Amino acid sequence: PGTMVGNRYRLETVLGIGGYGITYRGLDIRLERPVAVKEFFPGFWVTRFAQRGPEIHCMAGMEENFCKGMERFLDEARTLVQLSNVSGVVRVNDFFEENRTAYLVMDFLDGKNLKEMCMGFGGRIPADVLLPAMAPVISALRQVHEKGMIHRDISPDNIMVQNDGRLI
């Protein structure tokens, strides 16, 4: 908490940790609004020593894998910027390299995820509620695939239900 990246984003809390990254809730101090910041952090290739600061360090023999992975992360960021006006895709506002890794800055989506919504329905969302809500997500995935990207982490934890009921 409190770490600054990109000269304008203050990281506040961890929202989630996956195989290739850490997603933080942050604050864009210039625009004074919340953002989500995803850091490329493949824990099986890198580590961070708190006493040495925010820079990451590759494990022995993993530098080539890490560099290739970070280039893919940045390529995906460039593609996601092109898809930012697509309904069902979170808007990407910025991406950059810092601390020997890369970051992607997205709109912070206020709401709950699909898994939480499911629990609100007792574990099963009725088809007449779920299917119409999923249509924009499916359409967005089609457009993502048309750009040559494959989303490898589609799950109820990663689909956000906005306060107005829309899924992203």
PDB file of C-alpha atoms in Angstrom:
ATOM      1  CA  PRO A   1       0.000   0.000   0.000  1.00  0.00           C
ATOM      2  CA  GLY A   2       1.174   3.487  -0.889  1.00  0.00           C
ATOM      3  CA  THR A   3       3.582   2.463  -3.660  1.00  0.00           C
ATOM      4  CA  MET A   4       3.535   4.888  -6.604  1.00  0.00           C
ATOM      5  CA  VAL A   5       3.859   3.599 -10.169  1.00  0.00           C
ATOM      6  CA  GLY A   6       3.760   5.460 -13.461  1.00  0.00           C
ATOM      7  CA  ASN A   7       4.274   8.755 -11.615  1.00  0.00           C
ATOM      8  CA  ARG A   8       0.535   9.004 -11.029  1.00  0.00           C
ATOM      9  CA  TYR A   9      -0.963   5.760  -9.692  1.00  0.00           C
ATOM     10  CA  ARG A  10      -0.903   4.941  -5.986  1.00  0.00           C
ATOM     11  CA  LEU A  11      -1.440   1.257  -5.239  1.00  0.00           C
ATOM     12  CA  GLU A  12      -3.854   0.749  -2.347  1.00  0.00           C
ATOM     13  CA  THR A  13      -4.928  -2.885  -1.892  1.00  0.00           C
ATOM     14  CA  VAL A  14      -4.556  -6.226  -3.651  1.00  0.00           C
ATOM     15  CA  LEU A  15      -7.724  -7.258  -5.485  1.00  0.00           C
ATOM     16  CA  GLY A  16      -6.422 -10.567  -6.759  1.00  0.00           C
ATOM     17  CA  ILE A  17      -3.380 -12.677  -7.499  1.00  0.00           C
ATOM     18  CA  GLY A  18      -3.153 -14.987 -10.491  1.00  0.00           C
ATOM     19  CA  GLY A  19      -0.469 -17.039 -12.146  1.00  0.00           C
ATOM     20  CA  TYR A  20       0.885 -14.167 -14.217  1.00  0.00           C
ATOM     21  CA  GLY A  21       0.008 -11.109 -12.220  1.00  0.00           C
ATOM     22  CA  ILE A  22      -1.247  -9.135  -9.288  1.00  0.00           C
ATOM     23  CA  THR A  23      -4.208  -6.783  -9.627  1.00  0.00           C
ATOM     24  CA  TYR A  24      -4.425  -3.817  -7.275  1.00  0.00           C
ATOM     25  CA  ARG A  25      -7.030  -1.235  -6.485  1.00  0.00           C
ATOM     26  CA  GLY A  26      -5.262   2.051  -7.003  1.00  0.00           C
ATOM     27  CA  LEU A  27      -5.839   5.770  -7.223  1.00  0.00           C
ATOM     28  CA  ASP A  28      -5.057   7.949 -10.232  1.00  0.00           C
ATOM     29  CA  ILE A  29      -3.777  10.938  -8.263  1.00  0.00           C
ATOM     30  CA  ARG A  30      -3.970  13.260 -11.275  1.00  0.00           C
ATOM     31  CA  LEU A  31      -7.644  12.546 -12.010  1.00  0.00           C
ATOM     32  CA  GLU A  32      -8.508  11.662  -8.394  1.00  0.00           C
ATOM     33  CA  ARG A  33     -10.391   8.509  -9.306  1.00  0.00           C
ATOM     34  CA  PRO A  34     -10.026   4.800  -8.519  1.00  0.00           C
ATOM     35  CA  VAL A  35      -8.320   2.528 -11.026  1.00  0.00           C
ATOM     36  CA  ALA A  36      -7.373  -1.124 -11.274  1.00  0.00           C
ATOM     37  CA  VAL A  37      -3.669  -1.730 -11.884  1.00  0.00           C
ATOM     38  CA  LYS A  38      -2.469  -5.110 -13.115  1.00  0.00           C
ATOM     39  CA  GLU A  39       1.202  -5.862 -12.611  1.00  0.00           C
ATOM     40  CA  PHE A  40       2.961  -8.518 -14.708  1.00  0.00           C
ATOM     41  CA  PHE A  41       4.250 -10.722 -11.897  1.00  0.00           C
ATOM     42  CA  PRO A  42       4.616 -14.395 -12.830  1.00  0.00           C
ATOM     43  CA  GLY A  43       5.470 -15.743  -9.395  1.00  0.00           C
ATOM     44  CA  PHE A  44       6.981 -18.895 -10.850  1.00  0.00           C
ATOM     45  CA  TRP A  45       9.671 -16.793 -12.648  1.00  0.00           C
ATOM     46  CA  VAL A  46      10.199 -13.772 -10.391  1.00  0.00           C
ATOM     47  CA  THR A  47      10.294 -12.583  -6.820  1.00  0.00           C
ATOM     48  CA  ARG A  48      10.372  -9.294  -4.950  1.00  0.00           C
ATOM     49  CA  PHE A  49      12.453  -8.518  -1.872  1.00  0.00           C
ATOM     50  CA  ALA A  50      10.556  -5.969   0.241  1.00  0.00           C
ATOM     51  CA  GLN A  51      13.747  -4.567   1.723  1.00  0.00           C
ATOM     52  CA  ARG A  52      15.087  -3.835  -1.806  1.00  0.00           C
ATOM     53  CA  GLY A  53      12.076  -1.853  -3.001  1.00  0.00           C
ATOM     54  CA  PRO A  54       9.418  -2.487  -5.659  1.00  0.00           C
ATOM     55  CA  GLU A  55      11.702  -3.912  -8.372  1.00  0.00           C
ATOM     56  CA  ILE A  56      11.228  -7.544  -9.258  1.00  0.00           C
ATOM     57  CA  HIS A  57      14.055 -10.037  -9.688  1.00  0.00           C
ATOM     58  CA  CYS A  58      14.102 -12.998 -12.074  1.00  0.00           C
ATOM     59  CA  MET A  59      14.939 -16.385 -10.671  1.00  0.00           C
ATOM     60  CA  ALA A  60      18.065 -18.001 -12.093  1.00  0.00           C
ATOM     61  CA  GLY A  61      17.537 -19.212 -15.655  1.00  0.00           C
ATOM     62  CA  MET A  62      14.097 -17.590 -16.006  1.00  0.00           C
ATOM     63  CA  GLU A  63      15.096 -14.283 -17.646  1.00  0.00           C
ATOM     64  CA  GLU A  64      14.266 -15.353 -21.205  1.00  0.00           C
ATOM     65  CA  ASN A  65      10.834 -16.714 -20.211  1.00  0.00           C
ATOM     66  CA  PHE A  66      10.117 -13.568 -18.239  1.00  0.00           C
ATOM     67  CA  CYS A  67      11.118 -11.226 -21.080  1.00  0.00           C
ATOM     68  CA  LYS A  68       8.967 -13.130 -23.604  1.00  0.00           C
ATOM     69  CA  GLY A  69       6.050 -13.148 -21.181  1.00  0.00           C
ATOM     70  CA  MET A  70       6.339  -9.423 -20.521  1.00  0.00           C
ATOM     71  CA  GLU A  71       6.403  -8.687 -24.243  1.00  0.00           C
ATOM     72  CA  ARG A  72       3.170 -10.704 -24.642  1.00  0.00           C
ATOM     73  CA  PHE A  73       1.668  -8.789 -21.688  1.00  0.00           C
ATOM     74  CA  LEU A  74       2.528  -5.469 -23.383  1.00  0.00           C
ATOM     75  CA  ASP A  75       1.216  -6.700 -26.765  1.00  0.00           C
ATOM     76  CA  GLU A  76      -2.062  -7.643 -25.077  1.00  0.00           C
ATOM     77  CA  ALA A  77      -2.189  -4.203 -23.450  1.00  0.00           C
ATOM     78  CA  ARG A  78      -1.830  -2.548 -26.875  1.00  0.00           C
ATOM     79  CA  THR A  79      -4.640  -4.716 -28.237  1.00  0.00           C
ATOM     80  CA  LEU A  80      -6.890  -4.045 -25.238  1.00  0.00           C
ATOM     81  CA  VAL A  81      -6.492  -0.293 -25.767  1.00  0.00           C
ATOM     82  CA  GLN A  82      -7.993  -0.818 -29.251  1.00  0.00           C
ATOM     83  CA  LEU A  83     -10.929  -2.695 -27.669  1.00  0.00           C
ATOM     84  CA  SER A  84     -11.644  -0.137 -24.946  1.00  0.00           C
ATOM     85  CA  ASN A  85     -14.838   1.069 -26.629  1.00  0.00           C
ATOM     86  CA  VAL A  86     -16.269  -2.462 -26.863  1.00  0.00           C
ATOM     87  CA  SER A  87     -19.141  -3.157 -24.476  1.00  0.00           C
ATOM     88  CA  GLY A  88     -18.145  -5.995 -22.187  1.00  0.00           C
ATOM     89  CA  VAL A  89     -14.411  -5.156 -22.191  1.00  0.00           C
ATOM     90  CA  VAL A  90     -12.959  -3.123 -19.351  1.00  0.00           C
ATOM     91  CA  ARG A  91     -11.403   0.134 -20.588  1.00  0.00           C
ATOM     92  CA  VAL A  92      -7.605   0.250 -20.540  1.00  0.00           C
ATOM     93  CA  ASN A  93      -6.298   3.746 -19.796  1.00  0.00           C
ATOM     94  CA  ASP A  94      -2.542   3.289 -19.674  1.00  0.00           C
ATOM     95  CA  PHE A  95       0.296   0.764 -19.691  1.00  0.00           C
ATOM     96  CA  PHE A  96       3.990   1.157 -19.005  1.00  0.00           C
ATOM     97  CA  GLU A  97       7.186  -0.523 -17.869  1.00  0.00           C
ATOM     98  CA  GLU A  98       8.648   0.177 -14.451  1.00  0.00           C
ATOM     99  CA  ASN A  99      10.327  -1.725 -11.598  1.00  0.00           C
ATOM    100  CA  ARG A 100      11.699  -4.222 -14.155  1.00  0.00           C
ATOM    101  CA  THR A 101       8.151  -5.294 -15.046  1.00  0.00           C
ATOM    102  CA  ALA A 102       5.022  -3.922 -16.749  1.00  0.00           C
ATOM    103  CA  TYR A 103       1.720  -2.479 -15.571  1.00  0.00           C
ATOM    104  CA  LEU A 104      -1.717  -2.139 -17.141  1.00  0.00           C
ATOM    105  CA  VAL A 105      -4.114   0.523 -15.814  1.00  0.00           C
ATOM    106  CA  MET A 106      -7.845  -0.080 -16.253  1.00  0.00           C
ATOM    107  CA  ASP A 107     -11.081   1.475 -15.076  1.00  0.00           C
ATOM    108  CA  PHE A 108     -11.965   0.303 -11.595  1.00  0.00           C
ATOM    109  CA  LEU A 109     -15.206  -1.634 -11.880  1.00  0.00           C
ATOM    110  CA  ASP A 110     -17.438  -1.065  -8.904  1.00  0.00           C
ATOM    111  CA  GLY A 111     -19.756  -3.928  -8.175  1.00  0.00           C
ATOM    112  CA  LYS A 112     -19.439  -7.619  -7.485  1.00  0.00           C
ATOM    113  CA  ASN A 113     -18.229 -10.517  -9.558  1.00  0.00           C
ATOM    114  CA  LEU A 114     -20.411 -13.182 -11.161  1.00  0.00           C
ATOM    115  CA  LYS A 115     -19.439 -15.701  -8.490  1.00  0.00           C
ATOM    116  CA  GLU A 116     -20.820 -13.382  -5.780  1.00  0.00           C
ATOM    117  CA  MET A 117     -23.964 -12.805  -7.843  1.00  0.00           C
ATOM    118  CA  CYS A 118     -24.410 -16.572  -8.107  1.00  0.00           C
ATOM    119  CA  MET A 119     -24.266 -16.905  -4.321  1.00  0.00           C
ATOM    120  CA  GLY A 120     -27.049 -14.318  -4.132  1.00  0.00           C
ATOM    121  CA  PHE A 121     -29.212 -16.708  -6.143  1.00  0.00           C
ATOM    122  CA  GLY A 122     -28.426 -19.632  -3.859  1.00  0.00           C
ATOM    123  CA  GLY A 123     -25.673 -20.983  -6.086  1.00  0.00           C
ATOM    124  CA  ARG A 124     -27.578 -21.062  -9.396  1.00  0.00           C
ATOM    125  CA  ILE A 125     -28.498 -18.078 -11.538  1.00  0.00           C
ATOM    126  CA  PRO A 126     -31.669 -18.719 -13.538  1.00  0.00           C
ATOM    127  CA  ALA A 127     -31.015 -18.990 -17.288  1.00  0.00           C
ATOM    128  CA  ASP A 128     -33.528 -16.231 -18.077  1.00  0.00           C
ATOM    129  CA  VAL A 129     -31.414 -13.864 -15.938  1.00  0.00           C
ATOM    130  CA  LEU A 130     -27.934 -15.091 -16.883  1.00  0.00           C
ATOM    131  CA  LEU A 131     -28.144 -15.578 -20.652  1.00  0.00           C
ATOM    132  CA  PRO A 132     -29.262 -12.052 -21.595  1.00  0.00           C
ATOM    133  CA  ALA A 133     -26.678 -10.591 -19.205  1.00  0.00           C
ATOM    134  CA  MET A 134     -23.884 -12.704 -20.769  1.00  0.00           C
ATOM    135  CA  ALA A 135     -24.596 -11.592 -24.345  1.00  0.00           C
ATOM    136  CA  PRO A 136     -22.268  -8.535 -24.203  1.00  0.00           C
ATOM    137  CA  VAL A 137     -19.515 -10.643 -22.615  1.00  0.00           C
ATOM    138  CA  ILE A 138     -19.774 -13.269 -25.369  1.00  0.00           C
ATOM    139  CA  SER A 139     -19.798 -10.549 -28.041  1.00  0.00           C
ATOM    140  CA  ALA A 140     -16.735  -8.934 -26.440  1.00  0.00           C
ATOM    141  CA  LEU A 141     -14.905 -12.281 -26.416  1.00  0.00           C
ATOM    142  CA  ARG A 142     -15.638 -12.698 -30.111  1.00  0.00           C
ATOM    143  CA  GLN A 143     -14.063  -9.308 -30.806  1.00  0.00           C
ATOM    144  CA  VAL A 144     -11.077 -10.129 -28.595  1.00  0.00           C
ATOM    145  CA  HIS A 145     -10.573 -13.382 -30.531  1.00  0.00           C
ATOM    146  CA  GLU A 146     -10.840 -11.498 -33.839  1.00  0.00           C
ATOM    147  CA  LYS A 147      -7.839  -9.423 -32.681  1.00  0.00           C
ATOM    148  CA  GLY A 148      -5.856 -12.629 -32.242  1.00  0.00           C
ATOM    149  CA  MET A 149      -6.052 -12.772 -28.453  1.00  0.00           C
ATOM    150  CA  ILE A 150      -7.230 -15.718 -26.402  1.00  0.00           C
ATOM    151  CA  HIS A 151      -8.545 -15.007 -22.906  1.00  0.00           C
ATOM    152  CA  ARG A 152      -7.167 -17.811 -20.761  1.00  0.00           C
ATOM    153  CA  ASP A 153      -8.767 -16.893 -17.476  1.00  0.00           C
ATOM    154  CA  ILE A 154     -12.513 -16.672 -17.987  1.00  0.00           C
ATOM    155  CA  SER A 155     -14.255 -17.503 -14.743  1.00  0.00           C
ATOM    156  CA  PRO A 156     -17.087 -16.190 -12.568  1.00  0.00           C
ATOM    157  CA  ASP A 157     -14.406 -14.485 -10.439  1.00  0.00           C
ATOM    158  CA  ASN A 158     -13.289 -12.401 -13.449  1.00  0.00           C
ATOM    159  CA  ILE A 159     -16.657 -11.281 -14.804  1.00  0.00           C
ATOM    160  CA  MET A 160     -17.827  -8.172 -13.017  1.00  0.00           C
ATOM    161  CA  VAL A 161     -21.469  -7.325 -12.400  1.00  0.00           C
ATOM    162  CA  GLN A 162     -21.843  -3.563 -12.498  1.00  0.00           C
ATOM    163  CA  ASN A 163     -24.249  -1.768 -10.195  1.00  0.00           C
ATOM    164  CA  ASP A 164     -26.615  -1.325 -13.178  1.00  0.00           C
ATOM    165  CA  GLY A 165     -26.574  -5.105 -13.821  1.00  0.00           C
ATOM    166  CA  ARG A 166     -24.287  -5.069 -16.875  1.00  0.00           C
ATOM    167  CA  LEU A 167     -21.542  -7.698 -17.022  1.00  0.00           C
ATOM    168  CA  ILE A 168     -17.969  -6.857 -17.991  1.00  0.00           C
TER     169      ILE A 168
END
